[in-house]
PDB file of C-alpha atoms in Angstrom:
ATOM      1  CA  UNK A   1      57.040  73.818 -30.912  1.00  0.00           C
ATOM      2  CA  UNK A   2      56.830  75.340 -27.463  1.00  0.00           C
ATOM      3  CA  UNK A   3      57.130  79.017 -26.546  1.00  0.00           C
ATOM      4  CA  UNK A   4      59.892  80.281 -24.254  1.00  0.00           C
ATOM      5  CA  UNK A   5      59.368  79.608 -20.542  1.00  0.00           C
ATOM      6  CA  UNK A   6      59.111  82.556 -18.131  1.00  0.00           C
ATOM      7  CA  UNK A   7      59.545  82.022 -14.383  1.00  0.00           C
ATOM      8  CA  UNK A   8      59.097  85.017 -12.065  1.00  0.00           C
ATOM      9  CA  UNK A   9      60.301  85.195  -8.482  1.00  0.00           C
ATOM     10  CA  UNK A  10      57.185  86.672  -6.878  1.00  0.00           C
ATOM     11  CA  UNK A  11      54.862  85.374  -4.186  1.00  0.00           C
ATOM     12  CA  UNK A  12      51.302  85.335  -5.498  1.00  0.00           C
ATOM     13  CA  UNK A  13      49.985  82.956  -2.845  1.00  0.00           C
ATOM     14  CA  UNK A  14      47.716  85.671  -1.423  1.00  0.00           C
ATOM     15  CA  UNK A  15      46.086  86.281  -4.805  1.00  0.00           C
ATOM     16  CA  UNK A  16      48.301  89.062  -6.074  1.00  0.00           C
ATOM     17  CA  UNK A  17      51.277  91.269  -5.386  1.00  0.00           C
ATOM     18  CA  UNK A  18      50.947  94.324  -3.141  1.00  0.00           C
ATOM     19  CA  UNK A  19      53.821  96.825  -2.983  1.00  0.00           C
ATOM     20  CA  UNK A  20      54.115  99.169  -0.005  1.00  0.00           C
ATOM     21  CA  UNK A  21      56.469 101.605  -1.762  1.00  0.00           C
ATOM     22  CA  UNK A  22      56.761 103.452  -5.064  1.00  0.00           C
ATOM     23  CA  UNK A  23      59.382 101.033  -6.488  1.00  0.00           C
ATOM     24  CA  UNK A  24      59.431  97.291  -7.132  1.00  0.00           C
ATOM     25  CA  UNK A  25      62.214  94.845  -7.987  1.00  0.00           C
ATOM     26  CA  UNK A  26      61.277  91.933 -10.255  1.00  0.00           C
ATOM     27  CA  UNK A  27      63.553  88.953 -10.866  1.00  0.00           C
ATOM     28  CA  UNK A  28      63.101  85.893 -12.974  1.00  0.00           C
ATOM     29  CA  UNK A  29      64.431  83.485 -15.564  1.00  0.00           C
ATOM     30  CA  UNK A  30      63.593  83.083 -19.236  1.00  0.00           C
ATOM     31  CA  UNK A  31      64.562  79.849 -20.957  1.00  0.00           C
ATOM     32  CA  UNK A  32      64.202  78.449 -24.456  1.00  0.00           C
ATOM     33  CA  UNK A  33      65.747  75.137 -25.594  1.00  0.00           C
ATOM     34  CA  UNK A  34      65.886  76.248 -29.262  1.00  0.00           C
ATOM     35  CA  UNK A  35      67.429  79.667 -28.695  1.00  0.00           C
ATOM     36  CA  UNK A  36      66.121  83.037 -27.619  1.00  0.00           C
ATOM     37  CA  UNK A  37      66.056  86.261 -29.624  1.00  0.00           C
ATOM     38  CA  UNK A  38      65.431  88.674 -26.733  1.00  0.00           C
ATOM     39  CA  UNK A  39      63.277  89.472 -23.717  1.00  0.00           C
ATOM     40  CA  UNK A  40      61.806  92.636 -22.260  1.00  0.00           C
ATOM     41  CA  UNK A  41      59.617  93.958 -19.439  1.00  0.00           C
ATOM     42  CA  UNK A  42      56.820  96.503 -19.844  1.00  0.00           C
ATOM     43  CA  UNK A  43      55.252  98.337 -16.897  1.00  0.00           C
ATOM     44  CA  UNK A  44      52.033 100.158 -17.738  1.00  0.00           C
ATOM     45  CA  UNK A  45      53.033  99.942 -21.444  1.00  0.00           C
ATOM     46  CA  UNK A  46      56.470 101.517 -20.804  1.00  0.00           C
ATOM     47  CA  UNK A  47      59.568  99.423 -21.530  1.00  0.00           C
ATOM     48  CA  UNK A  48      61.696  99.249 -18.363  1.00  0.00           C
ATOM     49  CA  UNK A  49      64.048  96.392 -19.291  1.00  0.00           C
ATOM     50  CA  UNK A  50      65.443  94.846 -22.487  1.00  0.00           C
ATOM     51  CA  UNK A  51      68.073  92.183 -23.101  1.00  0.00           C
ATOM     52  CA  UNK A  52      69.154  90.310 -26.226  1.00  0.00           C
ATOM     53  CA  UNK A  53      70.479  86.786 -26.111  1.00  0.00           C
ATOM     54  CA  UNK A  54      74.211  86.236 -26.481  1.00  0.00           C
ATOM     55  CA  UNK A  55      73.719  82.584 -27.456  1.00  0.00           C
ATOM     56  CA  UNK A  56      73.925  81.533 -31.091  1.00  0.00           C
ATOM     57  CA  UNK A  57      70.624  80.614 -32.775  1.00  0.00           C
ATOM     58  CA  UNK A  58      69.328  77.084 -32.192  1.00  0.00           C
ATOM     59  CA  UNK A  59      71.284  76.710 -28.932  1.00  0.00           C
ATOM     60  CA  UNK A  60      69.619  76.459 -25.521  1.00  0.00           C
ATOM     61  CA  UNK A  61      69.304  79.818 -23.819  1.00  0.00           C
ATOM     62  CA  UNK A  62      68.653  80.692 -20.199  1.00  0.00           C
ATOM     63  CA  UNK A  63      68.587  84.347 -19.145  1.00  0.00           C
ATOM     64  CA  UNK A  64      68.333  85.512 -15.558  1.00  0.00           C
ATOM     65  CA  UNK A  65      67.138  89.064 -15.072  1.00  0.00           C
ATOM     66  CA  UNK A  66      66.453  91.608 -12.353  1.00  0.00           C
ATOM     67  CA  UNK A  67      64.891  94.996 -12.924  1.00  0.00           C
ATOM     68  CA  UNK A  68      63.776  97.765 -10.599  1.00  0.00           C
ATOM     69  CA  UNK A  69      61.015 100.132 -11.698  1.00  0.00           C
ATOM     70  CA  UNK A  70      58.650 102.829 -10.390  1.00  0.00           C
ATOM     71  CA  UNK A  71      55.011 102.106  -9.609  1.00  0.00           C
ATOM     72  CA  UNK A  72      52.030 104.411  -9.796  1.00  0.00           C
ATOM     73  CA  UNK A  73      49.410 104.298  -7.035  1.00  0.00           C
ATOM     74  CA  UNK A  74      46.850 101.569  -7.588  1.00  0.00           C
ATOM     75  CA  UNK A  75      47.122  98.758 -10.126  1.00  0.00           C
ATOM     76  CA  UNK A  76      50.238  98.416 -12.288  1.00  0.00           C
ATOM     77  CA  UNK A  77      50.323  95.990 -15.210  1.00  0.00           C
ATOM     78  CA  UNK A  78      53.672  94.267 -15.700  1.00  0.00           C
ATOM     79  CA  UNK A  79      54.256  92.162 -18.814  1.00  0.00           C
ATOM     80  CA  UNK A  80      57.350  90.026 -19.366  1.00  0.00           C
ATOM     81  CA  UNK A  81      57.894  89.003 -22.995  1.00  0.00           C
ATOM     82  CA  UNK A  82      60.397  86.416 -24.241  1.00  0.00           C
ATOM     83  CA  UNK A  83      60.822  86.047 -28.007  1.00  0.00           C
ATOM     84  CA  UNK A  84      62.229  83.038 -29.809  1.00  0.00           C
ATOM     85  CA  UNK A  85      61.728  84.791 -33.173  1.00  0.00           C
ATOM     86  CA  UNK A  86      60.061  88.017 -34.342  1.00  0.00           C
ATOM     87  CA  UNK A  87      56.767  86.101 -34.670  1.00  0.00           C
ATOM     88  CA  UNK A  88      56.969  83.539 -31.844  1.00  0.00           C
ATOM     89  CA  UNK A  89      56.902  84.741 -28.248  1.00  0.00           C
ATOM     90  CA  UNK A  90      55.694  84.012 -24.753  1.00  0.00           C
ATOM     91  CA  UNK A  91      54.144  86.540 -22.350  1.00  0.00           C
ATOM     92  CA  UNK A  92      53.482  86.555 -18.640  1.00  0.00           C
ATOM     93  CA  UNK A  93      51.343  89.283 -17.071  1.00  0.00           C
ATOM     94  CA  UNK A  94      51.483  90.310 -13.436  1.00  0.00           C
ATOM     95  CA  UNK A  95      49.382  92.922 -11.638  1.00  0.00           C
ATOM     96  CA  UNK A  96      51.168  94.775  -8.837  1.00  0.00           C
ATOM     97  CA  UNK A  97      49.026  96.936  -6.601  1.00  0.00           C
ATOM     98  CA  UNK A  98      50.753  99.853  -4.941  1.00  0.00           C
ATOM     99  CA  UNK A  99      49.123 101.037  -1.769  1.00  0.00           C
ATOM    100  CA  UNK A 100      48.618 104.783  -1.277  1.00  0.00           C
ATOM    101  CA  UNK A 101      51.352 106.263   0.940  1.00  0.00           C
ATOM    102  CA  UNK A 102      48.889 107.056   3.770  1.00  0.00           C
ATOM    103  CA  UNK A 103      47.650 103.445   3.848  1.00  0.00           C
ATOM    104  CA  UNK A 104      51.196 102.035   3.782  1.00  0.00           C
ATOM    105  CA  UNK A 105      52.212 104.316   6.687  1.00  0.00           C
ATOM    106  CA  UNK A 106      49.110 103.376   8.706  1.00  0.00           C
ATOM    107  CA  UNK A 107      49.787  99.668   8.154  1.00  0.00           C
ATOM    108  CA  UNK A 108      53.440 100.101   9.149  1.00  0.00           C
ATOM    109  CA  UNK A 109      52.379 101.853  12.383  1.00  0.00           C
ATOM    110  CA  UNK A 110      49.797  99.150  13.144  1.00  0.00           C
ATOM    111  CA  UNK A 111      52.303  96.355  12.519  1.00  0.00           C
ATOM    112  CA  UNK A 112      54.897  98.171  14.626  1.00  0.00           C
ATOM    113  CA  UNK A 113      52.437  98.500  17.522  1.00  0.00           C
ATOM    114  CA  UNK A 114      51.491  94.830  17.238  1.00  0.00           C
ATOM    115  CA  UNK A 115      55.158  93.851  17.330  1.00  0.00           C
ATOM    116  CA  UNK A 116      55.847  96.147  20.290  1.00  0.00           C
ATOM    117  CA  UNK A 117      52.969  94.648  22.352  1.00  0.00           C
ATOM    118  CA  UNK A 118      54.296  91.079  22.107  1.00  0.00           C
TER     119      UNK A 118
END
């Protein structure tokens, strides 16, 4: 018995996700060969997305999702949960760091100057 698979479309190659603005859009796919009950997304313990499966029980399920949510300054904990049954689930946790507005503006100016000098 394997838990549902969760695949998120985020680039973590630099060790984490940094957001320059106060909102973030997360996309991904949840799949379960034996059927899926539902899936949801929590951001800082607040539910921001929920979807139930339309597939009959015991049939393969693949759900694509996209959700947009607000971020607080600093670290934001995002948890994606996919449930096969009430008692059997899979979780994936992602930390998204939102830069303070002043830092994001300073970086944008610096990057703009670097681009202009080329």
